[in-house]
Amino acid sequence: MELIAQGKNIPTYPIGSLFIQGERFADTVYIIIDRFYGGWDLSECSFALKGETESGEIVSSALLFEALETTIRLEWKVSDLFVRNAGRLMLELKASKVTGDTVNCIVKYDMPPVFVKPALLGTNEVLPDTAEQAISQVDQAVSDGLAEIQAEIEAFDLDSVNNRLDVMEEACMTFLSRPEIIAVTRQEYDSTEHKENSLYVIIGED
């Protein structure tokens, strides 16, 4: 938002109803003034914006600025001090110059008052329809659940599982291909039919 001074008058209608009670640095207003006034180079000054609330509270803020060839661009970051109270807000811009230990006011700018809209502070808030609220909650729960499932699917490493299964299969095949070891006596060995792919170990006579 930008305000352009006309001499010592700064029209404030662009921000006349911009502010809402309880805001904190929500808006930044730029104020453009002439760099030279009454023989003074105002780039040598410091600037402060003073406000008076409808309850009579005085607030003030120092302003940063950028000096151009013929104008000065001031930056007002609207703090919560200026919009703490609803209602009319009187504003005044002042340029001051320090000479030794003395602070001299060089020029003041007239600014029409603006209005700070009251915040909504009611306690009897209307509740949503019960059925509509329940449907909304169910939809949200389903949406959250699907999102979690999708995340689990994306994070699941299928290649790693397949590799582990291949290793297990190879181990099983190796185990199954090993010959069966059978411990028998010489008499048992001679009197029984021998199995294929089996290893007989003679352990002695009964």
Short mmCIF file of C-alpha atoms in Angstrom, two decimals:
data_model
loop_
_atom_site.label_atom_id
_atom_site.label_comp_id
_atom_site.label_asym_id
_atom_site.label_seq_id
_atom_site.Cartn_x
_atom_site.Cartn_y
_atom_site.Cartn_z
CA MET A 1 0.00 0.00 0.00
CA GLU A 2 1.39 3.44 -0.94
CA LEU A 3 0.46 6.95 0.20
CA ILE A 4 1.74 10.02 -1.68
CA ALA A 5 2.06 13.33 0.17
CA GLN A 6 0.76 16.57 -1.28
CA GLY A 7 2.95 19.11 0.41
CA LYS A 8 2.42 18.58 4.13
CA ASN A 9 -0.82 16.65 3.63
CA ILE A 10 -0.83 12.89 3.30
CA PRO A 11 -4.15 11.44 2.04
CA THR A 12 -4.98 8.28 3.99
CA TYR A 13 -8.16 7.16 2.21
CA PRO A 14 -6.40 4.09 0.67
CA ILE A 15 -5.89 2.75 4.23
CA GLY A 16 -9.01 4.29 5.75
CA SER A 17 -10.49 0.88 6.63
CA LEU A 18 -7.53 -1.40 6.03
CA PHE A 19 -6.69 -2.33 9.62
CA ILE A 20 -8.43 -4.86 11.88
CA GLN A 21 -8.07 -4.94 15.64
CA GLY A 22 -5.54 -7.47 16.92
CA GLU A 23 -3.35 -7.72 13.81
CA ARG A 24 0.44 -7.84 14.14
CA PHE A 25 2.61 -6.50 11.30
CA ALA A 26 0.00 -7.64 8.79
CA ASP A 27 0.44 -4.58 6.54
CA THR A 28 3.31 -2.42 5.34
CA VAL A 29 2.47 1.10 4.20
CA TYR A 30 4.88 3.15 2.09
CA ILE A 31 4.69 6.95 2.37
CA ILE A 32 6.19 9.10 -0.39
CA ILE A 33 7.13 12.69 0.54
CA ASP A 34 9.18 15.44 -1.13
CA ARG A 35 12.85 15.25 -0.22
CA PHE A 36 13.20 19.03 0.04
CA TYR A 37 10.86 21.24 2.04
CA GLY A 38 11.34 24.86 3.17
CA GLY A 39 15.02 24.77 2.23
CA TRP A 40 15.64 21.60 4.26
CA ASP A 41 17.00 18.35 2.89
CA LEU A 42 14.78 15.92 4.74
CA SER A 43 17.11 13.00 4.04
CA GLU A 44 19.13 14.40 6.95
CA CYS A 45 16.17 13.90 9.28
CA SER A 46 14.76 10.99 11.22
CA PHE A 47 11.08 10.13 10.89
CA ALA A 48 8.51 8.92 13.40
CA LEU A 49 4.83 8.12 12.98
CA LYS A 50 2.67 8.85 16.01
CA GLY A 51 -0.82 7.50 16.56
CA GLU A 52 -3.58 8.28 19.03
CA THR A 53 -6.27 5.68 19.56
CA GLU A 54 -9.91 6.48 20.25
CA SER A 55 -9.28 5.76 23.93
CA GLY A 56 -6.51 8.38 24.02
CA GLU A 57 -3.56 5.97 24.03
CA ILE A 58 -0.45 7.34 22.29
CA VAL A 59 1.79 5.03 20.26
CA SER A 60 4.80 5.78 18.09
CA SER A 61 7.05 4.04 15.57
CA ALA A 62 10.36 5.09 13.99
CA LEU A 63 10.35 4.71 10.20
CA LEU A 64 13.08 3.50 7.90
CA PHE A 65 13.38 5.36 4.61
CA GLU A 66 15.06 5.44 1.23
CA ALA A 67 16.23 8.83 -0.11
CA LEU A 68 15.78 9.26 -3.86
CA GLU A 69 16.72 12.23 -6.01
CA THR A 70 13.63 14.31 -5.30
CA THR A 71 11.56 12.16 -2.96
CA ILE A 72 11.85 10.08 0.20
CA ARG A 73 10.16 6.68 0.50
CA LEU A 74 9.23 5.85 4.09
CA GLU A 75 8.34 2.34 5.26
CA TRP A 76 5.72 1.89 7.99
CA LYS A 77 5.33 -1.68 9.22
CA VAL A 78 2.06 -1.48 11.12
CA SER A 79 2.65 -3.02 14.54
CA ASP A 80 0.00 -4.36 16.90
CA LEU A 81 0.40 -1.21 19.04
CA PHE A 82 -1.45 0.83 16.42
CA VAL A 83 -4.34 -1.63 16.04
CA ARG A 84 -4.69 -2.84 19.60
CA ASN A 85 -7.90 -0.84 20.06
CA ALA A 86 -10.78 -0.63 17.61
CA GLY A 87 -12.17 2.69 16.45
CA ARG A 88 -10.69 5.91 15.15
CA LEU A 89 -6.89 6.16 14.87
CA MET A 90 -5.33 9.61 14.55
CA LEU A 91 -1.97 9.71 12.73
CA GLU A 92 0.85 12.23 12.50
CA LEU A 93 4.19 11.99 10.65
CA LYS A 94 7.08 14.04 12.03
CA ALA A 95 10.53 14.75 10.57
CA SER A 96 13.20 15.72 13.12
CA LYS A 97 16.84 16.72 12.89
CA VAL A 98 19.46 16.36 15.61
CA THR A 99 21.77 19.34 16.17
CA GLY A 100 24.28 18.55 18.88
CA ASP A 101 22.22 17.38 21.84
CA THR A 102 19.07 19.08 20.56
CA VAL A 103 16.32 17.39 18.55
CA ASN A 104 14.52 19.91 16.37
CA CYS A 105 11.19 19.19 14.73
CA ILE A 106 11.50 20.28 11.11
CA VAL A 107 8.06 19.48 9.72
CA LYS A 108 4.85 17.63 10.62
CA TYR A 109 2.52 16.08 8.11
CA ASP A 110 -1.25 16.13 8.48
CA MET A 111 -2.92 12.77 8.04
CA PRO A 112 -6.71 12.28 8.19
CA PRO A 113 -7.73 9.67 10.79
CA VAL A 114 -8.25 6.05 9.78
CA PHE A 115 -10.57 3.43 11.26
CA VAL A 116 -9.54 0.17 12.94
CA LYS A 117 -12.24 -2.43 12.48
CA PRO A 118 -13.23 -4.31 15.66
CA ALA A 119 -12.28 -7.97 15.89
CA LEU A 120 -15.04 -10.58 16.20
CA LEU A 121 -15.14 -11.45 19.89
CA GLY A 122 -18.50 -13.24 20.18
CA THR A 123 -18.71 -16.37 22.34
CA ASN A 124 -21.88 -17.99 20.91
CA GLU A 125 -20.32 -19.41 17.79
CA VAL A 126 -22.76 -21.27 15.52
CA LEU A 127 -21.81 -24.93 15.30
CA PRO A 128 -21.95 -26.78 11.96
CA ASP A 129 -24.76 -29.22 11.24
CA THR A 130 -24.10 -32.48 13.13
CA ALA A 131 -24.54 -34.75 10.12
CA GLU A 132 -22.43 -32.53 7.91
CA GLN A 133 -19.73 -32.40 10.57
CA ALA A 134 -19.74 -36.20 10.93
CA ILE A 135 -19.47 -36.70 7.15
CA SER A 136 -16.62 -34.22 7.02
CA GLN A 137 -14.77 -36.04 9.79
CA VAL A 138 -15.25 -39.43 8.07
CA ASP A 139 -14.03 -38.02 4.75
CA GLN A 140 -10.98 -36.60 6.47
CA ALA A 141 -10.24 -39.89 8.24
CA VAL A 142 -10.54 -41.84 4.97
CA SER A 143 -8.32 -39.35 3.21
CA ASP A 144 -5.70 -39.56 5.95
CA GLY A 145 -5.84 -43.37 5.94
CA LEU A 146 -5.38 -43.59 2.16
CA ALA A 147 -2.49 -41.20 2.35
CA GLU A 148 -0.79 -43.35 5.01
CA ILE A 149 -1.35 -46.53 2.97
CA GLN A 150 0.08 -44.91 -0.14
CA ALA A 151 3.10 -43.74 1.81
CA GLU A 152 3.65 -47.30 3.12
CA ILE A 153 3.40 -48.70 -0.43
CA GLU A 154 5.88 -46.17 -1.76
CA ALA A 155 8.29 -46.88 1.10
CA PHE A 156 8.05 -50.68 0.73
CA ASP A 157 11.21 -52.12 -0.87
CA LEU A 158 9.89 -54.99 -3.03
CA ASP A 159 13.29 -55.65 -4.63
CA SER A 160 14.84 -56.26 -1.22
CA VAL A 161 12.11 -58.78 -0.33
CA ASN A 162 12.56 -60.62 -3.65
CA ASN A 163 16.32 -60.81 -3.11
CA ARG A 164 15.81 -62.27 0.36
CA LEU A 165 13.38 -64.88 -1.01
CA ASP A 166 15.89 -65.86 -3.72
CA VAL A 167 18.61 -66.41 -1.09
CA MET A 168 16.25 -68.51 1.02
CA GLU A 169 15.27 -70.61 -2.00
CA GLU A 170 18.92 -71.28 -2.86
CA ALA A 171 19.62 -72.31 0.74
CA CYS A 172 16.65 -74.70 0.71
CA MET A 173 17.76 -76.27 -2.58
CA THR A 174 21.27 -76.76 -1.19
CA PHE A 175 19.90 -78.38 1.94
CA LEU A 176 17.53 -80.65 0.01
CA SER A 177 20.29 -81.76 -2.37
CA ARG A 178 22.45 -83.06 0.49
CA PRO A 179 22.43 -86.94 0.76
CA GLU A 180 20.56 -88.58 3.62
CA ILE A 181 22.94 -89.97 6.23
CA ILE A 182 21.82 -93.28 7.74
CA ALA A 183 23.65 -94.96 10.64
CA VAL A 184 23.36 -98.79 10.57
CA THR A 185 25.16 -101.86 11.76
CA ARG A 186 26.86 -104.17 9.30
CA GLN A 187 24.06 -106.70 9.73
CA GLU A 188 21.36 -104.06 9.02
CA TYR A 189 23.28 -102.83 6.01
CA ASP A 190 23.54 -106.31 4.52
CA SER A 191 19.92 -107.24 5.22
CA THR A 192 18.05 -104.14 4.01
CA GLU A 193 17.42 -102.58 0.64
CA HIS A 194 19.58 -99.51 0.12
CA LYS A 195 18.09 -96.09 -0.71
CA GLU A 196 19.40 -94.02 -3.58
CA ASN A 197 21.27 -90.78 -2.81
CA SER A 198 21.86 -91.92 0.78
CA LEU A 199 25.05 -92.27 2.77
CA TYR A 200 25.24 -95.30 5.06
CA VAL A 201 27.55 -95.18 8.06
CA ILE A 202 28.47 -98.49 9.64
CA ILE A 203 28.49 -97.95 13.40
CA GLY A 204 29.31 -101.44 14.62
CA GLU A 205 27.67 -104.71 15.38
CA ASP A 206 24.70 -105.23 17.74
#
